[in-house]
mmCIF file of C-alpha atoms in Angstrom:
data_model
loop_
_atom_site.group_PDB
_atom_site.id
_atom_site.type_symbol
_atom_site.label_atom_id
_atom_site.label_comp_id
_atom_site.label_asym_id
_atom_site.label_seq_id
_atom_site.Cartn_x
_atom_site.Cartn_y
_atom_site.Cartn_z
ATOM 1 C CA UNK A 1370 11.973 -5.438 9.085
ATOM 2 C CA UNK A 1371 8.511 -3.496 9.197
ATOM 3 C CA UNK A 1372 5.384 -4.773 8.002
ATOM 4 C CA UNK A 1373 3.550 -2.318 6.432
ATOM 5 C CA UNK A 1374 -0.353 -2.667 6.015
ATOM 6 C CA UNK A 1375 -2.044 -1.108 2.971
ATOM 7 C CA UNK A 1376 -5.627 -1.505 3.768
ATOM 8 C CA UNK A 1377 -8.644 -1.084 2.126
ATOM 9 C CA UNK A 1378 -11.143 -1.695 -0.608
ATOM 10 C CA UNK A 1379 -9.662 1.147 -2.780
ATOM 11 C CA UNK A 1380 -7.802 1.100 -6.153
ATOM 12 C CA UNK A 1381 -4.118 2.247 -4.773
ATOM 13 C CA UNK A 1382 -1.764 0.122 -6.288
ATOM 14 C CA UNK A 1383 -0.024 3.173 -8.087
ATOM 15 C CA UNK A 1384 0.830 5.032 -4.956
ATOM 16 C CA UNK A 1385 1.756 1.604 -3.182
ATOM 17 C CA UNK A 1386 4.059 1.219 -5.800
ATOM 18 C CA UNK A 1387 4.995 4.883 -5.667
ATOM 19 C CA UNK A 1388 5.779 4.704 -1.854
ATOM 20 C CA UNK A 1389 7.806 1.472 -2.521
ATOM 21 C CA UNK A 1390 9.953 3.142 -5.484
ATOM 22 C CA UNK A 1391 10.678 6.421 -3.043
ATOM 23 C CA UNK A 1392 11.426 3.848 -0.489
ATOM 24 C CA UNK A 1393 14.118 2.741 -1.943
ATOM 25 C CA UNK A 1394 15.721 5.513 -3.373
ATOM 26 C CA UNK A 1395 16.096 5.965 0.041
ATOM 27 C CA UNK A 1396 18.199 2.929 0.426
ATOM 28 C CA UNK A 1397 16.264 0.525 1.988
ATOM 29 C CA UNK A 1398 15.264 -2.394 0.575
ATOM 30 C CA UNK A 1399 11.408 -3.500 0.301
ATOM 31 C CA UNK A 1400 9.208 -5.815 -0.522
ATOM 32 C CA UNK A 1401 5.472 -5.372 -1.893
ATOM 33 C CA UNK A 1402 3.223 -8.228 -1.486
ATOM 34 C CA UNK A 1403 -0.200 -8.156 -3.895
ATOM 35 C CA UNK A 1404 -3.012 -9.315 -1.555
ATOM 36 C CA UNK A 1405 -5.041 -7.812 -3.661
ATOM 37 C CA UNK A 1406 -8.753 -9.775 -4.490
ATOM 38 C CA UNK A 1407 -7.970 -10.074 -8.176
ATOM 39 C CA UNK A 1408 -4.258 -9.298 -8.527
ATOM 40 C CA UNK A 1409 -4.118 -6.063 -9.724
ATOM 41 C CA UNK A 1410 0.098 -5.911 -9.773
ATOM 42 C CA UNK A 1411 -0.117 -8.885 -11.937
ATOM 43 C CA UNK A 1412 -1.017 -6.820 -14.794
ATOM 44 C CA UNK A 1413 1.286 -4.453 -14.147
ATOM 45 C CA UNK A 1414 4.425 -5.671 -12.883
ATOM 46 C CA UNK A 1415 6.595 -7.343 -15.519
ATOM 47 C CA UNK A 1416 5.674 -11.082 -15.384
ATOM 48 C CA UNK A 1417 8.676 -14.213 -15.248
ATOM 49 C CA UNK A 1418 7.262 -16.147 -18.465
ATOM 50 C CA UNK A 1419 5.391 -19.398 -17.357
ATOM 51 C CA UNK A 1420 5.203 -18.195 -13.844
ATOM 52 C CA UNK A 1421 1.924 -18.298 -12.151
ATOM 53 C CA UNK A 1422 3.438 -17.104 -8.630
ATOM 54 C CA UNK A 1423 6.502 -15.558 -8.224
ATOM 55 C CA UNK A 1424 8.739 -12.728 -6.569
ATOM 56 C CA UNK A 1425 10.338 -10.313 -8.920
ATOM 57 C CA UNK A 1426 12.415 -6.849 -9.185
ATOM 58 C CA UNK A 1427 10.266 -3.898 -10.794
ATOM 59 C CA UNK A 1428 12.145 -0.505 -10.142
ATOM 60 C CA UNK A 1429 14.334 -1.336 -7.839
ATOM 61 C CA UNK A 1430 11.382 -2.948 -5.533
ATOM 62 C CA UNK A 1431 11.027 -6.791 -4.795
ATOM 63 C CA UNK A 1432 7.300 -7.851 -5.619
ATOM 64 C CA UNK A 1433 5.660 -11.381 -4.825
ATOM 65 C CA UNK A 1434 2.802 -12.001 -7.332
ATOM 66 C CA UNK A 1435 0.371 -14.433 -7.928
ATOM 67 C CA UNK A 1436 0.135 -15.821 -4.268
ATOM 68 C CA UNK A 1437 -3.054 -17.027 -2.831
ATOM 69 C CA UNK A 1438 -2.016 -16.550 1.178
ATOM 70 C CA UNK A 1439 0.496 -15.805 2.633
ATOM 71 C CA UNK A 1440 1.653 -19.675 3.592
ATOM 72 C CA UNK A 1441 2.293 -20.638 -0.409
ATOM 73 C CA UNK A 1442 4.193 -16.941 -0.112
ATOM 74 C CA UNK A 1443 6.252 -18.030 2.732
ATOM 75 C CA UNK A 1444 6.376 -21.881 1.342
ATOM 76 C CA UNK A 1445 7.808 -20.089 -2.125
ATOM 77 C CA UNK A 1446 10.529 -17.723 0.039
ATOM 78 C CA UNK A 1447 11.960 -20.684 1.472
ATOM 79 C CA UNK A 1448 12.543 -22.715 -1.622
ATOM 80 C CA UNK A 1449 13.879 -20.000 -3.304
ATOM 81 C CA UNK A 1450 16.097 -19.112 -0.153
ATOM 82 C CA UNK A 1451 14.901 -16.013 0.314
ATOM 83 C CA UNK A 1452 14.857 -14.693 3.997
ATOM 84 C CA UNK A 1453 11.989 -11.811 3.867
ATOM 85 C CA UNK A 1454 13.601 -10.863 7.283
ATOM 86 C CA UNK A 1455 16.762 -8.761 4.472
ATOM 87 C CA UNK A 1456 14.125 -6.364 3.602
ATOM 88 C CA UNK A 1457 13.797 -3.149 5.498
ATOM 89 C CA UNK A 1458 9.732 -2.843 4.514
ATOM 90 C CA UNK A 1459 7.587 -4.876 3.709
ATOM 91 C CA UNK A 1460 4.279 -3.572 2.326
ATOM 92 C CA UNK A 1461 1.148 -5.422 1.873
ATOM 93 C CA UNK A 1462 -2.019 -4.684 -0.018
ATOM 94 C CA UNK A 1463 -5.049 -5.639 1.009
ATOM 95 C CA UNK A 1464 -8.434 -5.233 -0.195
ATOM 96 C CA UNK A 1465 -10.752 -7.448 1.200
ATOM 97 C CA UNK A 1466 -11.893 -9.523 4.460
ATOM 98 C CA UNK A 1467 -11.094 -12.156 2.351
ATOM 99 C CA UNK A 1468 -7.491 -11.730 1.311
ATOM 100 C CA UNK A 1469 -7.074 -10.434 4.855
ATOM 101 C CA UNK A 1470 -7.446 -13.553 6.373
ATOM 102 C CA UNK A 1471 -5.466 -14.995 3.642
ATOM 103 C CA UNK A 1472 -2.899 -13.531 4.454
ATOM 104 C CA UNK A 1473 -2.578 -12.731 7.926
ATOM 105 C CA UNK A 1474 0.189 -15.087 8.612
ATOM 106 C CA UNK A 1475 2.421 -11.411 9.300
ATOM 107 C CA UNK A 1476 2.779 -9.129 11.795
ATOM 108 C CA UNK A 1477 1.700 -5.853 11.270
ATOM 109 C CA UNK A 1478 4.009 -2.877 12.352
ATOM 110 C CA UNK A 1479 1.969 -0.148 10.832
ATOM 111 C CA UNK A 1480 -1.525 0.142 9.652
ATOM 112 C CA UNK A 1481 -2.831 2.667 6.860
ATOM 113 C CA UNK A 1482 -6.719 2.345 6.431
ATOM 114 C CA UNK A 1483 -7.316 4.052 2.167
ATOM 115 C CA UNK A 1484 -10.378 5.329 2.150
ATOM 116 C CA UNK A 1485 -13.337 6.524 -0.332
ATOM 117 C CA UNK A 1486 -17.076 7.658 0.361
ATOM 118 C CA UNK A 1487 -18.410 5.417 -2.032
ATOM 119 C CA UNK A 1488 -21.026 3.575 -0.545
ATOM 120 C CA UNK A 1489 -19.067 -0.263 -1.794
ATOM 121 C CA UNK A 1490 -15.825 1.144 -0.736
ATOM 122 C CA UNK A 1491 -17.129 2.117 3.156
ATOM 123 C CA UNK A 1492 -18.971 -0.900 3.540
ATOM 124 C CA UNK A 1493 -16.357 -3.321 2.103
ATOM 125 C CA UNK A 1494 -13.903 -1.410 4.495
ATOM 126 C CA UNK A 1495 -16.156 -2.441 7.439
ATOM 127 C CA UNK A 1496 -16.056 -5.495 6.374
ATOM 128 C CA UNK A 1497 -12.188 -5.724 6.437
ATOM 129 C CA UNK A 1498 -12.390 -4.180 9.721
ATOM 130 C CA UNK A 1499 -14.878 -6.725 11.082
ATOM 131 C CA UNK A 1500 -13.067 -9.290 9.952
ATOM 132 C CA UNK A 1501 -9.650 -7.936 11.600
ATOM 133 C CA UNK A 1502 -11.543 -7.654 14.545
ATOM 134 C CA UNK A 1503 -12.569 -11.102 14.445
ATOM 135 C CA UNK A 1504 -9.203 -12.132 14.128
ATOM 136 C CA UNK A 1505 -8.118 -9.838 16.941
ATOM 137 C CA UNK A 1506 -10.220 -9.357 19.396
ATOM 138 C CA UNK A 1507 -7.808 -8.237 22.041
ATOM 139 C CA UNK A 1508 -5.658 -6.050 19.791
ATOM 140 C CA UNK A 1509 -5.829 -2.301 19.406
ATOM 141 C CA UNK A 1510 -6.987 -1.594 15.527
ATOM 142 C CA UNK A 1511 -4.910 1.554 15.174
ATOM 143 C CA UNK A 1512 -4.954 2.738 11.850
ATOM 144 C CA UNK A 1513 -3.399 5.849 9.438
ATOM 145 C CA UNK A 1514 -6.345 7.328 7.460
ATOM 146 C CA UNK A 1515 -5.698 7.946 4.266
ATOM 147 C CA UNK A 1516 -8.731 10.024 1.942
ATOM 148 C CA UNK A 1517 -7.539 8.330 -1.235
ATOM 149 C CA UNK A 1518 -8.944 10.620 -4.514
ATOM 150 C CA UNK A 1519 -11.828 11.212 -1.863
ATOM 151 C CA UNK A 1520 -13.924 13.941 -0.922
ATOM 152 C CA UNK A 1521 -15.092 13.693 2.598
ATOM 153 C CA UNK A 1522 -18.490 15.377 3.107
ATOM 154 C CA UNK A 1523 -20.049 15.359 6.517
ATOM 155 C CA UNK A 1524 -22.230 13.018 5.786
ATOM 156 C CA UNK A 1525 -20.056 10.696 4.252
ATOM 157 C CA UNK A 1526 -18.046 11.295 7.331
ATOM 158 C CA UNK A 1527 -20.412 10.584 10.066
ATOM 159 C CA UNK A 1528 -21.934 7.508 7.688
ATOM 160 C CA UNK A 1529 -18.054 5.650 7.893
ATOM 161 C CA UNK A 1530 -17.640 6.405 11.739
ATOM 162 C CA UNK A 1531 -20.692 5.053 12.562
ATOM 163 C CA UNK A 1532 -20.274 1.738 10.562
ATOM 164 C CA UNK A 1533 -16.380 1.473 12.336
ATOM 165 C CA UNK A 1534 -16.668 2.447 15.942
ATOM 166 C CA UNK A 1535 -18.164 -0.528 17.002
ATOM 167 C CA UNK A 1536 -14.795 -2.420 16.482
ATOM 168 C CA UNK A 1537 -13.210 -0.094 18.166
ATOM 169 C CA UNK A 1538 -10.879 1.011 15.695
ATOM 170 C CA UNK A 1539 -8.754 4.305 16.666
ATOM 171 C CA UNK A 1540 -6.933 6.670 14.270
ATOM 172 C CA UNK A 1541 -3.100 8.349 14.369
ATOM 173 C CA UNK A 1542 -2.762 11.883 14.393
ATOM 174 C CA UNK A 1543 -1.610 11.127 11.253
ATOM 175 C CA UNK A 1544 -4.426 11.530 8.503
ATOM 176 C CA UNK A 1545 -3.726 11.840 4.524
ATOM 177 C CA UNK A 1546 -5.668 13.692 1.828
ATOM 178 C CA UNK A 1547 -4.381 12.170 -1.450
ATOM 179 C CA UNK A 1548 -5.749 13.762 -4.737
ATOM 180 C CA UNK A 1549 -4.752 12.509 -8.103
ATOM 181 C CA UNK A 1550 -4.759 14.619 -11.097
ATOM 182 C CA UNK A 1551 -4.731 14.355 -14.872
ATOM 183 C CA UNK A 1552 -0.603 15.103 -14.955
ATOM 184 C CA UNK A 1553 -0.655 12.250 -12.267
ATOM 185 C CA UNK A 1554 -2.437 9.975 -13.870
ATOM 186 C CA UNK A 1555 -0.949 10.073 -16.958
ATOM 187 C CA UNK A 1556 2.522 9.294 -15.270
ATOM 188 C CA UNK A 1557 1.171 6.337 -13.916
ATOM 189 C CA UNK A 1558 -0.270 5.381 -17.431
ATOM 190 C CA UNK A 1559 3.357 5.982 -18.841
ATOM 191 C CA UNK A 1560 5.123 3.753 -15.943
ATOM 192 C CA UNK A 1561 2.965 0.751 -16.943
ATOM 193 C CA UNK A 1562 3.739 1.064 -20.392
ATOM 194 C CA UNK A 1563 7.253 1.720 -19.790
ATOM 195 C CA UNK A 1564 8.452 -0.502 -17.098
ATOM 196 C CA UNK A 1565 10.241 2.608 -15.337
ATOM 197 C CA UNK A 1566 8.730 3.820 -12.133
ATOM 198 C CA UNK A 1567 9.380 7.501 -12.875
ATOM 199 C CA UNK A 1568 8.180 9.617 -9.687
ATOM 200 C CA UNK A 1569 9.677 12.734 -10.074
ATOM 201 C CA UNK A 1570 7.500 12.845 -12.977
ATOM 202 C CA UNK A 1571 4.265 13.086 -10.516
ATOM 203 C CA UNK A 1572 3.022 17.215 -9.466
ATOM 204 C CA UNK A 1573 4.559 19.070 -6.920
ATOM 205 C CA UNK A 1574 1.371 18.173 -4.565
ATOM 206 C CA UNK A 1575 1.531 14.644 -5.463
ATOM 207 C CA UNK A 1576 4.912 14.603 -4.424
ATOM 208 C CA UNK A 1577 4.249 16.651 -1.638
ATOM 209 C CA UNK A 1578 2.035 14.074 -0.070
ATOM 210 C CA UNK A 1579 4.708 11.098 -0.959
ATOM 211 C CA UNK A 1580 7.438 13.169 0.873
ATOM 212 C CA UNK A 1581 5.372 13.494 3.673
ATOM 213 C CA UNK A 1582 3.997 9.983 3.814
ATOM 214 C CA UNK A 1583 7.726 8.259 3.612
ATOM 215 C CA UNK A 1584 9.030 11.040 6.145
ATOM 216 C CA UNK A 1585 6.659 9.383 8.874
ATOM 217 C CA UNK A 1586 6.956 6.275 7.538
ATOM 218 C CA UNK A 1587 10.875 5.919 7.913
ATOM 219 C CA UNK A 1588 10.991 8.226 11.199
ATOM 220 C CA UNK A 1589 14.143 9.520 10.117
ATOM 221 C CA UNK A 1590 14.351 11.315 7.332
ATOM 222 C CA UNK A 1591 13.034 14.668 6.417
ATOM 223 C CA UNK A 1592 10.678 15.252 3.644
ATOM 224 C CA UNK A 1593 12.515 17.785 2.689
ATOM 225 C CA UNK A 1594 15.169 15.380 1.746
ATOM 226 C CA UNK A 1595 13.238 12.707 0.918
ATOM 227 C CA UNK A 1596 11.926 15.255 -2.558
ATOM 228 C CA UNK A 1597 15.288 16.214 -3.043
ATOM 229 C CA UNK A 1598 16.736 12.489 -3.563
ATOM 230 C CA UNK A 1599 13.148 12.000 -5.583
ATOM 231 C CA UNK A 1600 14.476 14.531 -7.855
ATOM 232 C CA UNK A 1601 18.015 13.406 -8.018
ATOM 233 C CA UNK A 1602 17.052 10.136 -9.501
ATOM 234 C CA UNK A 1603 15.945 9.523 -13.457
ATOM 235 C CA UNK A 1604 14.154 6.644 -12.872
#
């Protein structure tokens, strides 16, 4: 099992959800966890009637909703019999200093740190980052950067290094540009409405960047092949 961390005080739910639908069409199982401040998959995952938390299938991807940290997560696996050890990935989203802590009962295999220039998103990143410092201070905070529907001027640059480096936070060589355009948004739209996680449906760059992202994320599969199975399947 790796644990996947979706960081950062950014709307990216739809391309979490996107990377967990082309993860399994790549046969392997995986499991998204909402840490999200106010829930977000809630509203868009098909709910279990009368269910306030619970784990569910949504396109072929396991998600646990509704949980306020990760011990009534792990308290609710166990009941249930679940052993979140049978999924190949397990990807968390996480907003906030708050939910961080929250939820910081995992271990983290991989760390991807979503990022805007708005002024609330950089400083609630830093204080995510703080706080994982806090939590860590021994660790190395090695993160993925990922410009989420950004646009990185040099100012906006320099302004998010500066409020960072003193937690000594160091970046891959990996580093994402993610742009999201009308066509892309309006598959999203129709997947919410639909209850089908369609991703084929996305633009050739959108797809592009998933290819790409899962390619590095699996560490064994091309993303050449990774677009061509994509393609192959309806829904």
């Amino acid at each position: 099992m790796q644990v996947v961390g979706m960081y950062g005080y950014v709307d990216k739910y739809n391309f979490v959800i996107a990377v967990a639908r082309t993860i399994s069409i790549m046969d392997r199982s995986v499991l998204v966890i909402d840490a999200t401040s106010d829930k977000k998959y809630k509203y868009i995952v098909p709910a279990i009637e009368n269910k306030d938390k619970y784990v569910t299938q949504y396109g072929e991807v396991d998600f646990a909703i509704g949980f306020n940290n990760y011990e009534e997560l792990s308290n609710y696996l166990q009941e249930n019999n679940i052993d979140i050890n049978k999924y190949s990935y397990v990807l968390i989203d996480v907003e906030s200093a708050d939910t961080y802590e929250k939820f910081s009962g995992l271990e983290v295999n991989k760390s991807y740190l979503y990022i805007d220039t708005n002024l609330v998103s950089v400083n609630k990143n830093e204080e995510l980052i703080k706080k994982m410092r806090e939590e860590n201070p021994e660790k190395e905070l090695l993160f993925t950067k990922v410009l989420y529907r950004a646009y990185m001027s040099r100012a906006a640059t320099e302004y998010l290094e500066e409020k960072i480096e003193n937690y000594g936070v160091k970046w891959s060589d990996e580093i994402y540009d993610i742009s999201v355009d009308e066509q892309d948004t309006m598959v999203n739209i129709d997947s919410q409405y639909s209850g089908l996680i369609d991703v084929r449906k996305h633009t050739k760059t959108y797809l592009y960047y998933i290819s790409e992202f899962i390619s590095k994320l699996l560490g064994d599969e091309s993303s050449k092949e990774i677009l061509k199975q994509i393609k192959r399947r309806k829904n």
